[in-house]
Coordinates of C-alpha atoms in Angstrom, one line a residue:
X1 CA -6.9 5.2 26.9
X2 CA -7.0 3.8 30.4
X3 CA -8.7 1.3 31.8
X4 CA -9.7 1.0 35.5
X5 CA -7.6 -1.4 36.6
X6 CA -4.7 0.2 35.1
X7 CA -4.2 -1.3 32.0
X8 CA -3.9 -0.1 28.8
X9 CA -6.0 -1.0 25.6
X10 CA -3.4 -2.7 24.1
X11 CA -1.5 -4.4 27.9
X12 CA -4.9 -6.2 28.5
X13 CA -4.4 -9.7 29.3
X14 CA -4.8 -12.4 26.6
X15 CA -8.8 -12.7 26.6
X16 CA -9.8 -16.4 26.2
X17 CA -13.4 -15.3 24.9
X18 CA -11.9 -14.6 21.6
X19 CA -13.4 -12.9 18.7
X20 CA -16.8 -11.6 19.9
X21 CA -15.2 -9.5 22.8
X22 CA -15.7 -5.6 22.1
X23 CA -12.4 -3.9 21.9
X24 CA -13.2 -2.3 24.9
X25 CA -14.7 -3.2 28.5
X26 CA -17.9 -1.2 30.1
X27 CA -15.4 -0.1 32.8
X28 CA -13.8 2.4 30.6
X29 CA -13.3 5.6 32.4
X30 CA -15.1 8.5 31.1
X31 CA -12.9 10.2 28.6
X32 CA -14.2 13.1 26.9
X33 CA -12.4 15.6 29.0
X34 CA -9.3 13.8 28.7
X35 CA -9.1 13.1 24.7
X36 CA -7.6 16.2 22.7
X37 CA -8.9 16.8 19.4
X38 CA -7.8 15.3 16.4
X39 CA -7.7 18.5 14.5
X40 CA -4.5 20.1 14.2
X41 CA -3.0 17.7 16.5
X42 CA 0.6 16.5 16.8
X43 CA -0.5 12.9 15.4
X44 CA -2.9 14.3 12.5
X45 CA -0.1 16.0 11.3
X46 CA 2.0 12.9 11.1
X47 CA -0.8 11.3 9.4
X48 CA -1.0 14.2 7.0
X49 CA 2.6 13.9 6.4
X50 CA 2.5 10.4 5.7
X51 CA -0.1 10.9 3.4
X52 CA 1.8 13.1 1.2
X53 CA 5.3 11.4 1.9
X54 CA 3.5 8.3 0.5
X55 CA 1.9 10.3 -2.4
X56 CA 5.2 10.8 -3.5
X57 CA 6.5 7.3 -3.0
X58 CA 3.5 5.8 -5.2
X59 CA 4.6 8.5 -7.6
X60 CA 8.0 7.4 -8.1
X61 CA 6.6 3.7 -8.0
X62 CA 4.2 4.8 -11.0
X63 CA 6.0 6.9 -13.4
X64 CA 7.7 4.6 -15.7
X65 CA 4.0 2.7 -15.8
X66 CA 3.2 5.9 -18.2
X67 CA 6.3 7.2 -19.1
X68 CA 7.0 3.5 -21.0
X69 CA 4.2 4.4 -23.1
X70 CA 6.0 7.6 -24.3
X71 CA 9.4 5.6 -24.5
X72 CA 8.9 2.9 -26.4
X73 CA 8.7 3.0 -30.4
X74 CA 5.1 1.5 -30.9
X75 CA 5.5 1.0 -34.2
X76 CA 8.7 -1.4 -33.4
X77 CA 7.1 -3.0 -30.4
X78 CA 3.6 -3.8 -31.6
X79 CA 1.7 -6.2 -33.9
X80 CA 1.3 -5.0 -37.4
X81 CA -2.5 -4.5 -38.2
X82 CA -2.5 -6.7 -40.6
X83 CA -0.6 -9.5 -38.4
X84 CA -2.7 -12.4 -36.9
X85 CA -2.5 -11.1 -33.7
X86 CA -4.2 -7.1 -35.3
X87 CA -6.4 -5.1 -33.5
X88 CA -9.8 -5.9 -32.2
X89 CA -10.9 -3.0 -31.5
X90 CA -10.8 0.0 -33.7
X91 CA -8.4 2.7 -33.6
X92 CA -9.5 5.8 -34.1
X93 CA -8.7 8.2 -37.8
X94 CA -7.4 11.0 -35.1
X95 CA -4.9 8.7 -33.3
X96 CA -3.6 6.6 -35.9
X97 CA -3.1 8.7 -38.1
X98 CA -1.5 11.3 -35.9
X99 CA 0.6 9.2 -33.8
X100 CA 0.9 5.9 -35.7
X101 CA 0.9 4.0 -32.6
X102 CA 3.4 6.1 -30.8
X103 CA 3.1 9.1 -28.7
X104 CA 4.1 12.3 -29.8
X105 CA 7.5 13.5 -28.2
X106 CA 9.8 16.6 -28.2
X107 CA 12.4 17.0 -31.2
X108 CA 15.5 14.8 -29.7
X109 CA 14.1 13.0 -27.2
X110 CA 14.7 9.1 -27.5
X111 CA 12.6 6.1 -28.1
X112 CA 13.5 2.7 -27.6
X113 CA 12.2 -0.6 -29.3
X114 CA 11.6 -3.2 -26.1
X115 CA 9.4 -5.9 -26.3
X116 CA 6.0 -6.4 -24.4
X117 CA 8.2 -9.1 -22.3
X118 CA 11.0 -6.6 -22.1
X119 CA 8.7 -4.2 -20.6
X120 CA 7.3 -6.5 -18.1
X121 CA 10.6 -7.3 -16.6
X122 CA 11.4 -3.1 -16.4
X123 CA 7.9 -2.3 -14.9
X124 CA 9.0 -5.6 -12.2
X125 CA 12.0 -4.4 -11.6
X126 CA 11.5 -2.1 -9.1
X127 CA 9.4 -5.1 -6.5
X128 CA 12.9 -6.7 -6.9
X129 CA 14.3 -4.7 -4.5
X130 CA 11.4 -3.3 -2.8
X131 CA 11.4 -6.8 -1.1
X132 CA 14.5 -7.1 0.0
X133 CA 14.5 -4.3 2.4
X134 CA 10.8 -5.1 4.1
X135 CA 12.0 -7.5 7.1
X136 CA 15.4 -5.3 7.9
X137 CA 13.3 -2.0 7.8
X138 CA 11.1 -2.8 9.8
X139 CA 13.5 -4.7 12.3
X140 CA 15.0 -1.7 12.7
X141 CA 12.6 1.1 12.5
X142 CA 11.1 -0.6 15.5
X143 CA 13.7 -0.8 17.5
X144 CA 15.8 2.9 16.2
X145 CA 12.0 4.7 15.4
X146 CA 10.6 4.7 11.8
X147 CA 11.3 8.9 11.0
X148 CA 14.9 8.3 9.8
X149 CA 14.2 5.0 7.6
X150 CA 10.6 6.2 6.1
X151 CA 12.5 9.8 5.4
X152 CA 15.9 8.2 4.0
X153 CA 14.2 5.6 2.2
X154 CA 11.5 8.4 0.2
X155 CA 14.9 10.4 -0.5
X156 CA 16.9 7.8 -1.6
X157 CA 14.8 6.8 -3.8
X158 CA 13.6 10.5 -5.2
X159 CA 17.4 10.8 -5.6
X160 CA 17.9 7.7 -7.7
X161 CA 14.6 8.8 -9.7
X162 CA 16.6 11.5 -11.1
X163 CA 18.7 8.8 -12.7
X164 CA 16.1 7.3 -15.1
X165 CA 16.9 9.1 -18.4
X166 CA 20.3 8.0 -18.1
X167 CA 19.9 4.5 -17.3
X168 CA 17.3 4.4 -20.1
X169 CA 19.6 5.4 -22.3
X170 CA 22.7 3.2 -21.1
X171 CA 20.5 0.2 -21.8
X172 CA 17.3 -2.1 -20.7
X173 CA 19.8 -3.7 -18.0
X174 CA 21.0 -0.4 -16.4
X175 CA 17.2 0.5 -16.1
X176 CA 16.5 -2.4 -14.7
X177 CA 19.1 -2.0 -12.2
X178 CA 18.3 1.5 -11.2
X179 CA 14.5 0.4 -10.5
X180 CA 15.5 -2.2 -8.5
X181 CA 17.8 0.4 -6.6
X182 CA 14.9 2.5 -6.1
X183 CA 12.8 -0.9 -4.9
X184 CA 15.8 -1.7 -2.2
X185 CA 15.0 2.7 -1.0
X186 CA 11.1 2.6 -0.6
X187 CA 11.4 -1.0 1.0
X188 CA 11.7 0.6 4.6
X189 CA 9.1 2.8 3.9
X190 CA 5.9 1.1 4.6
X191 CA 7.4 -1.2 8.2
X192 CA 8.8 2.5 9.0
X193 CA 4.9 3.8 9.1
X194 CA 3.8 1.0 11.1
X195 CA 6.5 1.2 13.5
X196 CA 5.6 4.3 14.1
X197 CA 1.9 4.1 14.4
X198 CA 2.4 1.4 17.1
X199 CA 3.9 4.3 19.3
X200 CA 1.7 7.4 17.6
X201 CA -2.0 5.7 16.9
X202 CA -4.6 5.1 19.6
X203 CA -6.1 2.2 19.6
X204 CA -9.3 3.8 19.0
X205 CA -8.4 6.1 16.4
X206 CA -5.5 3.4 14.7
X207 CA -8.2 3.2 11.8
X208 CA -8.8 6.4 10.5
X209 CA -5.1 7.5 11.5
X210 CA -3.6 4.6 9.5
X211 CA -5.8 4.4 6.8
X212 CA -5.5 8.4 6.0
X213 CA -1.8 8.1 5.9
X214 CA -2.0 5.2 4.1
X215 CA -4.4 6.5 1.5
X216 CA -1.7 8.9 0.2
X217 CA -0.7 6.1 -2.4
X218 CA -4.2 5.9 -4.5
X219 CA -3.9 9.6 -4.2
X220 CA -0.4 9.8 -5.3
X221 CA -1.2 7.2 -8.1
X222 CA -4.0 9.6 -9.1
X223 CA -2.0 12.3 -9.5
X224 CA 0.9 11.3 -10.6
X225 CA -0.9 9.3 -13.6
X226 CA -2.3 11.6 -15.3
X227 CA 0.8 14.6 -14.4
X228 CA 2.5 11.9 -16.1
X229 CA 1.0 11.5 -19.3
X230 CA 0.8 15.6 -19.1
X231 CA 4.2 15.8 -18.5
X232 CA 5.8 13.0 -21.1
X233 CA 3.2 15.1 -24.0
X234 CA 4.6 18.5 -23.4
X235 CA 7.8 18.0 -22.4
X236 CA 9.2 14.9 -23.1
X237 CA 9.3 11.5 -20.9
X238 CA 12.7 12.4 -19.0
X239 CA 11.3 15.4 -17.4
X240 CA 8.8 13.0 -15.8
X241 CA 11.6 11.3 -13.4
X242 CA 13.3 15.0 -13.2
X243 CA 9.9 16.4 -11.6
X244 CA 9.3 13.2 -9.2
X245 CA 12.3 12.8 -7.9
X246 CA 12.5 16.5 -7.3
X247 CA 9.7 16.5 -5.3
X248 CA 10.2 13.4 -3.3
X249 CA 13.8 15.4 -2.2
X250 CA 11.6 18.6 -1.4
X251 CA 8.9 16.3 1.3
X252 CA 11.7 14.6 2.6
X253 CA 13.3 18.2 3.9
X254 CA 9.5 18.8 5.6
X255 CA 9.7 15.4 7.0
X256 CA 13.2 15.5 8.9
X257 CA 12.2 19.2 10.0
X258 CA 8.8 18.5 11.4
X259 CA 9.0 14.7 12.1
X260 CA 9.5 13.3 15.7
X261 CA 9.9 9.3 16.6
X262 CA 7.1 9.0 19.1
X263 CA 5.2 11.9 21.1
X264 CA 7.7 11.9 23.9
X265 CA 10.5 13.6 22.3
X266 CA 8.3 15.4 19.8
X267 CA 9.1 19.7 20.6
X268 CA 5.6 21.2 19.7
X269 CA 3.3 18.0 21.2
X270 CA 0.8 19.7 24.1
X271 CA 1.3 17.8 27.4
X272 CA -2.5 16.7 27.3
X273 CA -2.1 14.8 23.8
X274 CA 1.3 13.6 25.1
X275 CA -0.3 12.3 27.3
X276 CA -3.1 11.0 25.9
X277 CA -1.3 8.9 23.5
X278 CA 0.9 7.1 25.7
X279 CA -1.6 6.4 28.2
X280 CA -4.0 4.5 26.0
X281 CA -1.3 2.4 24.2
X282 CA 0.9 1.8 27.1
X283 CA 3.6 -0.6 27.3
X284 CA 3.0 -1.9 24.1
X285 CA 4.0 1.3 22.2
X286 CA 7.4 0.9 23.1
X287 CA 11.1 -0.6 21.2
X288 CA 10.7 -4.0 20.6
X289 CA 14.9 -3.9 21.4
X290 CA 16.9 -6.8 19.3
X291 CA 15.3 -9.9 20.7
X292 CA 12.4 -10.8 18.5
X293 CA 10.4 -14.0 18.6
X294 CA 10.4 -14.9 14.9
X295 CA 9.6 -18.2 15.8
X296 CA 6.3 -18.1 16.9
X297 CA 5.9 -15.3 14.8
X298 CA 6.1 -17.6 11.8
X299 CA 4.1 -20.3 13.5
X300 CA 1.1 -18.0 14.3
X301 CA -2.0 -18.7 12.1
X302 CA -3.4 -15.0 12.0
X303 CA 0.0 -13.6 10.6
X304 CA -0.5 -16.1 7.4
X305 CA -4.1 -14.9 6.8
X306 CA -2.2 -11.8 6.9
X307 CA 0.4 -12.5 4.5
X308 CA -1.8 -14.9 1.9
X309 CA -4.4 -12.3 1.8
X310 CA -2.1 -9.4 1.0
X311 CA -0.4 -11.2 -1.5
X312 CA -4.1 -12.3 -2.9
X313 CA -5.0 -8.8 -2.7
X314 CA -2.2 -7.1 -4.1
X315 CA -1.6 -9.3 -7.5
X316 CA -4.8 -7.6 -8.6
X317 CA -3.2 -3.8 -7.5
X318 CA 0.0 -4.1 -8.9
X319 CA -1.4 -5.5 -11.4
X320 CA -3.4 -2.1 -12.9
X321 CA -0.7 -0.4 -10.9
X322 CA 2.0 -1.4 -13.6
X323 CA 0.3 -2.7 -16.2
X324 CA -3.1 -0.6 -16.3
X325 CA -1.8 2.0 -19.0
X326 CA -0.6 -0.8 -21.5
X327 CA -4.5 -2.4 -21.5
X328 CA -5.3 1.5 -22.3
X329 CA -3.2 1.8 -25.4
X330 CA -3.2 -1.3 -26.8
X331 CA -6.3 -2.6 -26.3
X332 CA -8.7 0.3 -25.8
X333 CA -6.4 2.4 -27.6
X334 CA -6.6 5.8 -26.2
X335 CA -4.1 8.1 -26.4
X336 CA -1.5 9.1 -24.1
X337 CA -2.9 12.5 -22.0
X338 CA -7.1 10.1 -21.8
X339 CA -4.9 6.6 -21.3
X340 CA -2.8 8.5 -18.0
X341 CA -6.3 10.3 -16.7
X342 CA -8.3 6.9 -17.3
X343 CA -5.6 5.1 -15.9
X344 CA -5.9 7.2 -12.7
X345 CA -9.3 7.6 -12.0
X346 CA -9.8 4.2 -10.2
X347 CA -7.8 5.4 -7.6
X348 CA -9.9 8.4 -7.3
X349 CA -12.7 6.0 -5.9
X350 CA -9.9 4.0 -3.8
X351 CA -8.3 7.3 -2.6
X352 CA -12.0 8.0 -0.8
X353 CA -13.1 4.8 0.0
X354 CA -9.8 3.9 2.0
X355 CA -10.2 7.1 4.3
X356 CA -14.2 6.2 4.8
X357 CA -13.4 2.9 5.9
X358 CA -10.7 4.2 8.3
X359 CA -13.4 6.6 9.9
X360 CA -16.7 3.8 9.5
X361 CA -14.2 0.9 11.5
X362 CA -13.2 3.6 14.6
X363 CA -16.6 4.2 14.7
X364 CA -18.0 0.5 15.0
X365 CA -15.1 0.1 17.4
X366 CA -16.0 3.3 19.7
X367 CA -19.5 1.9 19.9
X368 CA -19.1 -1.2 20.6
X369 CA -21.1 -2.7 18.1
X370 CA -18.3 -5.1 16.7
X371 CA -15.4 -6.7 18.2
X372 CA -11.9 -6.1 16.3
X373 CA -12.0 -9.2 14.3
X374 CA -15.4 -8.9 13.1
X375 CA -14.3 -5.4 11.8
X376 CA -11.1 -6.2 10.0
X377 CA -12.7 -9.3 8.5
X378 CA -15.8 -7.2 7.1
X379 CA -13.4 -5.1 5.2
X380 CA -11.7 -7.4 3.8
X381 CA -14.5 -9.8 2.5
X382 CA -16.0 -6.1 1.1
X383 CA -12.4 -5.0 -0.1
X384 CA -11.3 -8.0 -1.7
X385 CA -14.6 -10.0 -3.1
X386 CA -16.8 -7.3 -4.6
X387 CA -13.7 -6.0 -6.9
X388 CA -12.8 -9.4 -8.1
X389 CA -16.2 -9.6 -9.4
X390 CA -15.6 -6.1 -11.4
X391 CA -12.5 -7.3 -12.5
X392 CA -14.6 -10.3 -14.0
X393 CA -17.2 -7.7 -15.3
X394 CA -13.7 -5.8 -17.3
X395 CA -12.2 -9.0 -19.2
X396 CA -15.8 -9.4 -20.6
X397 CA -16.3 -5.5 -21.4
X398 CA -14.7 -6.1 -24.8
X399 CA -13.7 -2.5 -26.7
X400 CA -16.4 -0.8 -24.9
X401 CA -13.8 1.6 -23.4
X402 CA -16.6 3.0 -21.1
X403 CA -17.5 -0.2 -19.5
X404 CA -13.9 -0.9 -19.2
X405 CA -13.1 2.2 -17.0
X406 CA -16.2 1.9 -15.0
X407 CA -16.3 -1.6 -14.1
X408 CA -11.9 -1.1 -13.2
X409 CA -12.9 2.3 -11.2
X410 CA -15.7 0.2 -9.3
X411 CA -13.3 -2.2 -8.9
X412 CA -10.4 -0.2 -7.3
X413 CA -12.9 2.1 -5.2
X414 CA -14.3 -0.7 -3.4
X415 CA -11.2 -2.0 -2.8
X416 CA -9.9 0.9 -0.6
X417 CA -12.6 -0.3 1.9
X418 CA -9.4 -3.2 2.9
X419 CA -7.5 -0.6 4.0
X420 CA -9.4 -1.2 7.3
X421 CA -8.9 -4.5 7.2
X422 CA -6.1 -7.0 6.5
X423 CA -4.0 -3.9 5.6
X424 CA -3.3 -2.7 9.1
X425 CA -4.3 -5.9 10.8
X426 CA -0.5 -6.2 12.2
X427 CA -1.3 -3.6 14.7
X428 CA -4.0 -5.4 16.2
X429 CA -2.6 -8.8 16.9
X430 CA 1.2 -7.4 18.1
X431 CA 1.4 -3.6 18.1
X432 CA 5.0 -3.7 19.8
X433 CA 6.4 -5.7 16.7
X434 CA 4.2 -3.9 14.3
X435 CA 6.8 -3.3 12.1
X436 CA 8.3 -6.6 11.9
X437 CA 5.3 -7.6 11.1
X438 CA 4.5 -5.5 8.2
X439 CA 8.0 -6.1 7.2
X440 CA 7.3 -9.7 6.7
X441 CA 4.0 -9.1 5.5
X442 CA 4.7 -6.8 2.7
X443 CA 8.0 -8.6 1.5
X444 CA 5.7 -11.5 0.4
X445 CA 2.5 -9.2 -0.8
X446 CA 5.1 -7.9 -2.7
X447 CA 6.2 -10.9 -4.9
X448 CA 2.6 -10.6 -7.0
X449 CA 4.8 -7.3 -8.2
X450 CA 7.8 -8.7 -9.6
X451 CA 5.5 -12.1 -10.9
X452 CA 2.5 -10.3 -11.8
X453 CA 4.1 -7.6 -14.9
X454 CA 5.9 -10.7 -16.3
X455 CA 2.7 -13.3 -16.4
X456 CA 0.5 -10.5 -17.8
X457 CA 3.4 -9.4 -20.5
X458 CA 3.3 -12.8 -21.3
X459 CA -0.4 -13.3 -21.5
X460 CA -0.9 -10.6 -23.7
X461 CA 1.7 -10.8 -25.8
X462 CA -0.6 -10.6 -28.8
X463 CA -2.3 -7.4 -27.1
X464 CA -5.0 -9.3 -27.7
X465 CA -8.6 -8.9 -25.9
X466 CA -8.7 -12.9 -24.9
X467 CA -5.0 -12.2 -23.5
X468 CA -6.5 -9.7 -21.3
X469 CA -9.6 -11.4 -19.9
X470 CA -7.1 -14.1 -18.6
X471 CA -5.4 -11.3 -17.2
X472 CA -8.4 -9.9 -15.2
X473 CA -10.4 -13.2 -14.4
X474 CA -7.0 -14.5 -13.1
X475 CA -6.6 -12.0 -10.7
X476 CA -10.4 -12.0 -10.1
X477 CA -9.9 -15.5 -9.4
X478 CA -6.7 -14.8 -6.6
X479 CA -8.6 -11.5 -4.9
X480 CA -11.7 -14.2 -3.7
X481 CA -9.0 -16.5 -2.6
X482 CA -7.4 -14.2 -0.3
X483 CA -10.8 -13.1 1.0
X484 CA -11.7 -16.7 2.0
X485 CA -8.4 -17.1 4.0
X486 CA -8.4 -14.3 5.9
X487 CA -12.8 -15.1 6.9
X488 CA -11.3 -18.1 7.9
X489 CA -8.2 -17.2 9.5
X490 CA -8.3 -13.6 10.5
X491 CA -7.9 -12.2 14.2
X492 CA -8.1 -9.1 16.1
X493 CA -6.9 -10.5 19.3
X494 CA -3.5 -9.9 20.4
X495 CA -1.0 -12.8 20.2
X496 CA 0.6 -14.2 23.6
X497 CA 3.9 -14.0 21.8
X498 CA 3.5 -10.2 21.2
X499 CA 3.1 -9.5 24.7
X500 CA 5.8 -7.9 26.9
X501 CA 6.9 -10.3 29.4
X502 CA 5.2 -9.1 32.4
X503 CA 2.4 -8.9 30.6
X504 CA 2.7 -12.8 29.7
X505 CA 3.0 -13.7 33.3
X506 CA 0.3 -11.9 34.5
X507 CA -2.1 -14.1 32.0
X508 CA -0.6 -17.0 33.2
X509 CA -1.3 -16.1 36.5
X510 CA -4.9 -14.5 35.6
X511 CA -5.9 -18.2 33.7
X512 CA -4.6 -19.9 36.3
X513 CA -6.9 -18.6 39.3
X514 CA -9.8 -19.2 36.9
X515 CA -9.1 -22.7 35.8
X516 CA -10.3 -24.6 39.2
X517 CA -7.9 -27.6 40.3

């Protein structure tokens, strides 16, 4: 969108009034003729395919969560009921004495005896590559365009998927390899989405564009939870990674076909959204090329809200992400097809509440009613502090497995509302190096993923309910921390060092004439 004076949303010069400035000035031209409609459009369509490409990539992250139920010989890997560390709470006649701890599995399928610790470090594995490849893929993807790496990386690691039975059956340290494999694959994907967004999302619609695209992984992690558990009881737990990686090869052919880099090269974009787009984000939506000021980058105080509070933020996600099914059958002892639909309906809640945020934050932003910082900081305080005190409400819910799920969906649903906060914060404070950013940003959000499966296998190593209180109340405890940084630390503004020279200079120049001599 254009301003009168010819600048862009995003190629405003740095405003010294800080966070109470609106995102936008009175002197905005008049722009309902000149906005196309989101429906249908060239940019809703990437967002739509985005939301299923990362549908698939949480289901490839979540499979083995499940499927290590169905894997792994209960009866080999649990306490003995009459051990000190037995159940507290009762198993039901039906369950024990049809499973006897383990789930039910097709004639010849294996099972293998690992360890609650064992497990951790398998259902970790993947975050150990994941972070390797954040910074690099997002360097790049902003400077090359994000299709190719968020395409290869989903393909990549669909492909590997289709490895799992083999490496499960080679050994605990092939599996572990082959996750971290697939970690090092989906890496890219996440900088790749931002770096595109920088050159796809107006400002004034980054919210609800981001945060539906976005929302495809509590979607994905819905669905792929409970297809799971379906899945591992009819057919047996290989055909689980068969089916998932099947599918994540079958998006990415949609994705390469349909899939442009930014709306100037895209074949089927009208002129008017073309337009559109580039207009309102302006120079700012372009390569970042190779020179990139880390430096100041890694000295800027808003970046390390951003990258505490995701990390705070994210130790609670992964997690239930990873670690959510094992509470379910050891503690609350459901069996396999209610543990993978209980397991997933939190993210039924986050799925909605992510996208409703997206749509409530554009809205306060149109208006005027908030300035960019206020916005982002609102959703995070409400997407980080009220589910910590669910997670609270869970480690004290004891066996009541109905207290249990409602107190973790409330906790997950009102979570989503951070996906129009923190989450997407990057593009606010330096769209062009957007993906850097979330490169950096995500590669330390996701160490809680390789830390947080191995401190809650070793917490509840007993499987016992005071092992799994710590386990909630301690990332209770990290979610409120994350929410106090970013209140105090959080920004909306755009960073000097993010602007394009010219850009720079002209701010100089602007502060200058004010500042009387």
């Amino acid at each position: 969108m254009a301003l009168k004076n010819g600048y862009s949303i995003n190629s405003t010069p740095l405003d010294e009034s800080g966070e109470t400035t609106p995102l936008l000035k009175k002197e905005v031209v008049d722009v309902d003729d000149s906005v196309p409609p989101q429906c249908c459009s060239a940019r809703c369509n990437l967002a739509i395919m985005m939301f299923f490409g990362f549908s698939v990539v949480y289901g490839l992250r979540v499979n083995l969560s499940v499927a290590m139920v169905a894997m792994v010989n209960g009866t080999n890997s649990q306490p003995s009921l009459n051990s000190s560390g037995g159940h507290e709470c009762p198993v039901s006649s039906h369950r024990y004495n049809n499973s006897s701890q383990t789930p039910d599995q097709p004639d010849g399928i294996p099972q293998y005896s690992w360890d609650s610790q064992t497990q951790g470090l398998l259902l970790g594995a993947f975050f150990f590559g994941y972070l390797v490849t954040q910074i690099p893929g997002g360097y790049l993807a902003g400077h090359f365009g994000g299709s190719i790496f968020l395409g290869g990386g989903v393909l990549g690691t669909a492909a590997l998927t289709l490895l799992t039975p083999l490496a499960a059956q080679l050994g605990p340290y092939w599996l572990f390899g082959l996750r971290a494999l697939e970690g090092f694959g989906e890496g890219v994907t996440f900088p790749a989405m931002m770096a595109m967004w920088a050159r796809w999302a107006p400002p004034l619609e980054r919210s609800r564009l981001m945060t539906l695209s976005g929302s495809g992984a509590n979607f994905g992690a819905f669905v792929a939870l409970p297809l799971t558990g379906f899945i591992c009881h009819s057919l047996g737990w290989p055909a689980v990674f068969y089916m998932c990686g099947g599918a994540g090869c079958i998006w990415a052919v949609f994705w390469f076909i349909l899939v442009s880099d930014q709306p100037g090269t895209h074949p089927r974009i009208s002129t008017r959204e073309k337009d559109y787009i580039i207009n309102s984000i302006g120079k700012e939506g372009g390569a970042h090329g190779w020179s990139v000021p880390f430096l100041p980058m890694m000295l800027s105080v808003p970046l390390w809200a951003i990258i505490v509070s995701q990390m705070c933020a994210n130790w609670g996600y992964y997690t239930l992400l990873t670690s959510l099914p094992t509470y379910m059958d050891t503690v609350l002892h459901f069996d396999l097809r209610q543990n993978a639909f209980l397991s997933a309906l939190p993210y039924l809640g986050g799925w909605a509440f992510s996208v409703i945020s997206g749509v409530v934050a554009d809205s306060l932003l149109e208006k005027e009613l908030l300035s960019v910082t206020a916005v982002r900081k609102i959703f995070t305080i409400t997407g980080l502090l009220l589910p910590a005190a669910f997670l609270v409400a869970v480690g004290y819910s004891g066996c009541s497995g109905v207290l249990a799920v409602t107190f973790l969906t409330l906790s997950t649903t009102v979570g989503g509302t951070s996906a129009a906060g923190v989450f997407i914060n990057q593009i606010d404070i330096a769209p062009r190096y957007a993906g850097v950013l979330l490169g950096i940003t995500n590669t330390f959000a996701t160490i809680p993923g390789v830390v947080a499966p191995i401190v809650t296998g070793y917490l509840t190593k007993d499987h016992s309910l005071a092992g799994w209180r710590s386990v909630f109340c301690l990332s209770a405890g990290i979610s409120a921390g994350g929410a106090l940084v970013f209140t105090l630390f959080g920004s909306g503004k755009i960073q000097k060092w993010a602007l394009a020279e010219e850009d720079q200079e002209q701010a100089e120049t602007e502060r200058d004439r004010l500042i009387p001599t």
